[in-house]
Structures are given as structure tokens and as C-alpha cells.
Amino acid sequence: MMEGCLGLLGGGGSSGASTNKSTLSKVEVVETEASSYPVEAELELGLGLSLGGGGCGGGGGGKGKANAWGECGRILTAKDFPSVVSQPHRPNNNNSMPSTCAVGAVSGTKRAADSVSHDQGGSPTAGSQVVGWPPIRAYRMNSLVNQAKAARAEEDKGNGEKDRSNENLKKKICNGNKTNATGNEKGHLGFVKVNMDGAPIGRKVDLNAHACYETLAQALEEMFLRSATRPTTITSIGGEKQQVSKPSKLLDGSSEFELTYEDKEGDWMLVGDVPWGMFLTSVKRLRIMRTSEANGLAPRLHDRNEKQRSKACLAAAASSF
Amino acid sequence: MNYFPDEVLEHIFDFVTSQRDRNSVSQVCKPWYKIESSSRQKVFVGNCYAISPERVIERFPGLKSITLKGKPHFADFNLVPPDWGGFVYPWIEAFARNNMGLEELKLKRMIISDECLELISRSFANFKSLVLVSCEGFSTDGLAAIASNCSFLRELDLQENDVEDHRGHWLSCFPDTCTSLVSLNFACLKGDVNLAALERLVARSPNLRSLRLNHAVPLDILQKILMRAPHLVDLGVGSYVHDPDSETYNKLVTALQKCKSVRSLSGFLEAAPQCLSAFHLICPNLTSLNLSYAPGIHGTELRKLIRHCRKLQRLWILDCIGDEGLEVVASTCKDLQEIRVFPSDPFVGNAAVTEVGLVALSSGCPKLHSILYFCQQMTNAALITVAKNRPNFTRFRLCILDPTKPDAVTNQPLDEGFGAIVHSCKGLRRLSMSGRLTDQVFLYIGMYAEQLEMISIAFAGDTDKGMQYLLNGCKKLRKLEIRDCPFGNAALLMDVGKYETMRSLWMSSCNVTLGGCKSLAKKMPMLNVEIINETDQMDISADDRQKAEKMFLYRTLAGRRKDTPEFVWTL
């Protein structure tokens, strides 16, 4: 992802103005493509809500992953997580990528870059794709995001900036579920810690950057489980090849890991059992647990058969899009 | 001077308050060193790992006030994994064990636990002031301990911390006998507070001068509080989403009329613009205004507010003020010294201000010397104009949302613009740059920025020469932080002695290799060279040609730190 983004920015050493111009045109291209999403997303939302999985207007898999839209409504189970083959952990570039993932600003910005081609960059929000840029304190970022969500949930701002309407729509899609589900606190959330069994580094993920379990799971997969590629720097743009050869494993197979969270009462729960908004109000931190250990989460273990059925149902519906 | 008794010297030294000056005093001769050290009460430690607490205690047995900073600056932007370090517990434990009479503690970017807060509250009978900036690791339970046990607490100031909010009744933990509060800032707390306890606390704190509320304090409570605390100097207002009914509004106006001392205003976390007109009453006396958390205030309402603030010296604002709004600032606020313009929607990558606003400020505000400016674009011409208008800049931080964007008009790099800034602003101490920048800008900085102490660079430069110009030229450099620049070992190793004259160096996503860092560490035993290793492919015996993704080095008298997590290696 990083490669794509920095390519978009024209690189530091080599190119001059011309690259930036082409950057601009790429940006425009992506914008028009992105604008085609809202319609689909709305339709998906209708399917998703009934399972409490939440709409995925803001996240989703990006252009290359039409399936992801349909899958969004499915409640994640342990099976959704990719199996980790030899190495138990792949902590890589940094922990803030999800945080810079635009909150529905452009759907699947990160994913688009991943799945389509990494020289697209995938987003008009060039600045926001770069980790730790713009250099704003995490506290302030969280605050802005929360305020933006609250404001948009109440009314459409319609500031008149060029791509506002799309974002507003997407943000509404993302927020709609959240405010429906919770309605209470404005979600003064932000980063929560994530640890993975076997990984030395804990990370933080910005829950504000996600509107459904799907994108969160993908982000965590990126963080912990994808092959360790050096984050790209200006100088190494040309050299890096795209990582994650496989599409998201969230959609198939079983995994030796489960995503769990600790709630406000201190209990560990499986992620995905409750509506997204409710999850947000109760989550304190996350843990990617080995399946063997997660068996202890007895009261909350879901009926996998039931989920399978719903999955099939949605997949069928999704395929019609 | 040798004939003066120690008491006289000590008395004279009492007038020397700045840490730098006291450091100089202590270096004159041994007797002065002894006297200064034994009488120093206030200590500043810019890097908590540069020295051990024991050593500080040994040298300054009379220490009453300490400021500690922990994580590197870039930790603010999530470039440093959590648990990297910056734990304050060892310091507090050492102070407690040595029966230090600690009264004031100020921490920035450190991790402080509830246990630690409790230890503070129990160990230091005269503890008066706790200021936490960008810290984490604690909850409202820790605050409850402070409230309960610190009988003489004057100041509890929480700025932008990540606090786990248990919605406990920490405010109720202040005993009825506690009447000493001067400053209370809990604006960053996310949860509800006990409003009745808050009102009672304010009522029994006659010395309260600074009060910053969080979002959970509604308008009607605010006006009651203001009625009880008309002598407030600094006020942070919470959230008011709905228009107040006329009765509450009128009461607010009445209360504000009584607050003749308010000089600093902040908050408005969510604000119905209609409430703002009540605050017009206090605007004419304001010297400091922070609306950077108030995206709801913009457009005409904001400009109206600004027009009343003729005495403003410090303004923190969101970019929704627009260039037009900045022109209003420029024409109204002739005493303005510091301005910060934050992006209101960083995710979109659209800032609402451009070079126009910056030029207006530089032209209209003769005392402006400190600026942080997030903008959409910049031009060399604008920067050159700014440099000409405002040679008195001491802090100049410019952030273009697209970090490698060139001059918006000419498409040239912004070298000439920033060059003009460093050339003209001879007192420049802090600089952050962005936009398309080549080695040339570093040549200028090395040549002209003689007073520069801190510089932040991102996505800039072409070759090692860039960093070399910097290190060669800036004699007073203390902190250098670099990310995503093509600087490698040649630059890193050019002048290794330089790093002992600096507090720290951060380099991430550059071209320095593991081998280069190891070589540096070997040559400079008084430096801790830390590598943050976030991929499992790298281990200490890895190929030295591999790039060191994140390197942080700092001078230290304390040797390697003992609390490095697994992913941090000290070479």
C-alpha cells in the first residue's frame, strides 16, 4: 500500500513536476471511480444490517473486490481469519495504517491500493495515505474524527468542497449503523491496543477508521499477518513488489487465530457477535488469540452452522451485484 | 566571590531561575557547582533516559519540581509502537525512596500508571502540581488517588492525554477540606463527571483561576460555575450542541458579565454558534483563544468572534477559518504572537487555507513569531514575502497536506522559499518543512540557520549531502527528526561527535543500514543507538546491509536502558 501511495506523491528524489501532474490525474481518475460506490453500498447495507454486521460503506474491499461488499454484512468468525503458516507473527511497517485510512472519506482507499494495482495509489486523499501524516497528534486526530462523525450523523454539512458529497454519503453509511446501534455516547474512541499471541509488538488500531468488522479484520490482517514487506520509502519505490499475493483470506478457510476483545467488564469476547456500534461502546482492547485458547470463551461461542448459512445467503445475494 | 559565605551565593543564585542559566552558573567553579546544585529546586530533564533518577537525586537533593519528557516527538504521530518506553515509575519510586520533597511533576509523552499516581499521592506530603501532557497508561482511578490524598493540591492539568475513563467519581474524591485548587483542567476526559461534586469543588476553591471542562459539562452547569468563580483567568468551555433556552442563555450572559478576568478561552468541543455571542463579552480582553477543537464554529460566526478579540496574543484555530478568516485575524489581532492553524479534515486531504492566509498574517501581525500552519499548498513567492515581512519568526512550522507538493504556481521545489525564511529569520529556533524539497534547502539551512535548535524533515532531500549540510551548519542543533528521506550511512557517520552535542536524532524510513548504526554505536559509547524492529525478519545478527527502518539515538549518562521491549535493540 505504501508503495502505491508514495508513487502517487511523485517520490522524493527522482521525479519532478511531471510526476506530480500525473499524480493529479490519477487522483481524478480514482475519484470518479469511487463515486460509483454509494449506490452499491446502500443496497449492501440493507442486507448487512439484519445480521448486525454493519454496513461497510466506508470500508469494503475496494474496486477489485466486488465480493467484499457482499461479504460485509456477514458476522466474522474465527474462520474469517487467514491461517498463519510458518511464522507466528508478522508485525510490519507500523501500527497506524488503519488510523490513516480515511474514515469513509473514500471507500477502500487502502484496499484499492492493495487489490487493484499499487501504482494507482487509490485515493484523492494522498496525504492521508501516508503513515503518520499529516503530523497531528493522535489525540487531536481522534477528536476530529469523533466530532466529524457526530456532526455528519446529525446533519449533512454540504460544505461544498468538491468530493464532499461522496464522503458525506459514505460517512453516513458508516455512521448510520453506529448511531442506530448505540445512540448514546458519541464514541470517544480512537486507538485501542491490539496484541497477537506470539507477536512481540503490540499495536494500536484506530477504531474510528472502520465502520464494520470487515475492514477492521482486514486492517488487523495487514498489521499482523501479511508478509513482512519493508514499508516503502521514497528511494525504494521501484524496487518493492506488491505484497499480499492472496486476496483477503477473510472469506475462506479456517484459521488458527481468533479475534477477541476485552469489554468494559473485563470479559474476553469473540469479535463479531454484537452489532458494530455496540462493539464500539464496549471494546477496550483487542487480542488475536490462538484458536485453542479461545475455546474458553464458552458463553459467547457462536453457532458456526448458523453463520455458515447466513454466509451462503449473503454470498448468493452479493453475487447478483 | 570566594569570600562570600555560601548563604550569600545561594541567595544570589535564587535570582537565577532559568535552567540554562543555572547550568552555566554551576560550571563556573567547584564551589559554585556545589552551592547551585544543593539549592536548585527546579529540574528539567528533556529525555528521561539521558540520566538516571538516582543521579538527579544525588546532585539536586533539594529538588522540588521536575519536568520529564519520554517518547520521541514522532510518537505523537504513531511512528513509535506503544510500549516503546517512557515509564515514569522508576523516577517516582526513586524519589519516594529517597524522601524527596517533590511538589511539582510535569510529564510529556510518558507512561504513568494508576499505581504510580497513587504512589505520588502517598509519598509527597506537599505535592502541589501535576501536569500531564500527551501521556497515557492511567485511568480516572489514578486521578481519584491524587484527589483524595494530596491535601495541598493546587494544580491538576491534563492536556491531551489518553485516559481510561472509568467514570468514577474522582471529582468527588477531593475532600471538603481541599480548598487550595488554583488550576483544574480535565478537558481531555471522555466520560461523564459528577456535576454536583464539580460545583461544590469550585465553590470551595477561592483561588481557582484556571478551569477547563470536558464535554460532559453542559451549559447550565457552566453558568452556575461561572457565577461561583468570577475570578477565573482561564476558561475551557465544554460542549453545547443545542441552542440554549433563553433563560439559560441569559444566565450565561449574566455570569460572563461578572467574569472580568478571563484572558484565555478554549474548548467549545461542540458548539451551537448561537451560544457564541454570549462570549463576545469577554473577547475584548482575551489574550489566548483556542478553538482548534471546535469544528462547529466557522464562517461568519467565527469571524464575528475574532473581530472582538483585539488583544489576542495566541490563537489556535482550525483551517475552516479560511484565508478570508485569516485576513480578519491579520487586520484585527495586532498583538498576535503565536498562531496555529490545524486541518479540520485531515483525512480528505483538503485544507481550507493556502499561502494567501499565511501572507496575510505575516503582513498584518507585526509581533507574530511562532506559527504552525497546515495548508493545502504553498509557493516560493509567498514564503519569500513572509520572510521579508516577518524576520522575527522563532518557530516556523509549515505542513502542506500533500507532503511532496511543489510550488503550486511554478511547480518548482520550495527550496527558495524556505531558504528565504532561514535567511531572514535570524532568531529561528524551530523549523518544520514540507513540500517538494531538494538538497538545496539544506544547504541554505546549514548556511543561515545559526540559532536553529530543532528541525523536523519529511520526504525531503535527494542525497546524503542534504543531511550533511544540516549537521555541518547548524551549530546549535539539539533535536533532529527525519522521516522518509534518502539519507544514508555517509550522512549518519559524517560527524559522529555531533550527536553528543544534541539531545537526540530520529531517522525513519531513510537509507541508513543496520551496519551503519552499529558502526555509530561502536564509535560513540555515550550514545544509545536504538533500533525499533517491526519486522520479524530482522534480528541482531541480520545482514548489516539491511536498512534500519526506525532509528532513535540520544546521548545519555545512564547507559543502555533496562526497560527496552523486545522489539527495541540498543546497539
PDB file of C-alpha atoms in Angstrom, chain B residues 11-12 22 35 85 106 114 164 171 175-176 183 196 233 294 325-326 353 368-369 425 439 441 471 473-474 487 503:
ATOM      1  CA  HIS B  11      20.704  33.931  47.751  1.00  0.00           C
ATOM      2  CA  ILE B  12      22.172  35.427  44.631  1.00  0.00           C
ATOM      3  CA  ARG B  22      21.697  27.759  36.346  1.00  0.00           C
ATOM      4  CA  ILE B  35      26.037  25.557  46.017  1.00  0.00           C
ATOM      5  CA  GLY B  85       9.172   3.127  26.827  1.00  0.00           C
ATOM      6  CA  LYS B 106       5.303  17.718  34.777  1.00  0.00           C
ATOM      7  CA  ASP B 114      -2.551   4.346  38.361  1.00  0.00           C
ATOM      8  CA  GLU B 164      -9.063   5.346  30.537  1.00  0.00           C
ATOM      9  CA  LEU B 171     -14.078  14.617  41.351  1.00  0.00           C
ATOM     10  CA  PRO B 175     -12.103  16.157  50.356  1.00  0.00           C
ATOM     11  CA  ASP B 176     -14.162  19.017  51.666  1.00  0.00           C
ATOM     12  CA  SER B 183      -5.899  25.169  38.229  1.00  0.00           C
ATOM     13  CA  ALA B 196     -22.686  18.277  41.708  1.00  0.00           C
ATOM     14  CA  VAL B 233      -8.458  33.816  34.233  1.00  0.00           C
ATOM     15  CA  ALA B 294     -14.379  23.448  17.590  1.00  0.00           C
ATOM     16  CA  GLY B 325     -10.879  34.467   8.124  1.00  0.00           C
ATOM     17  CA  LEU B 326      -7.125  34.733   8.467  1.00  0.00           C
ATOM     18  CA  VAL B 353      -6.201  27.611   3.824  1.00  0.00           C
ATOM     19  CA  LEU B 368       3.976  37.216  15.132  1.00  0.00           C
ATOM     20  CA  HIS B 369       6.927  34.971  15.838  1.00  0.00           C
ATOM     21  CA  CYS B 425      14.662  34.964  10.399  1.00  0.00           C
ATOM     22  CA  ASP B 439      19.313  19.146  -1.107  1.00  0.00           C
ATOM     23  CA  VAL B 441      17.172  23.802   1.003  1.00  0.00           C
ATOM     24  CA  LEU B 471      24.840  18.668  10.556  1.00  0.00           C
ATOM     25  CA  GLY B 473      25.980  24.057   9.525  1.00  0.00           C
ATOM     26  CA  CYS B 474      23.589  24.177  12.442  1.00  0.00           C
ATOM     27  CA  PHE B 487      19.846   9.947   3.759  1.00  0.00           C
ATOM     28  CA  ARG B 503      19.671  15.656  22.637  1.00  0.00           C
TER      29      ARG B 503
END
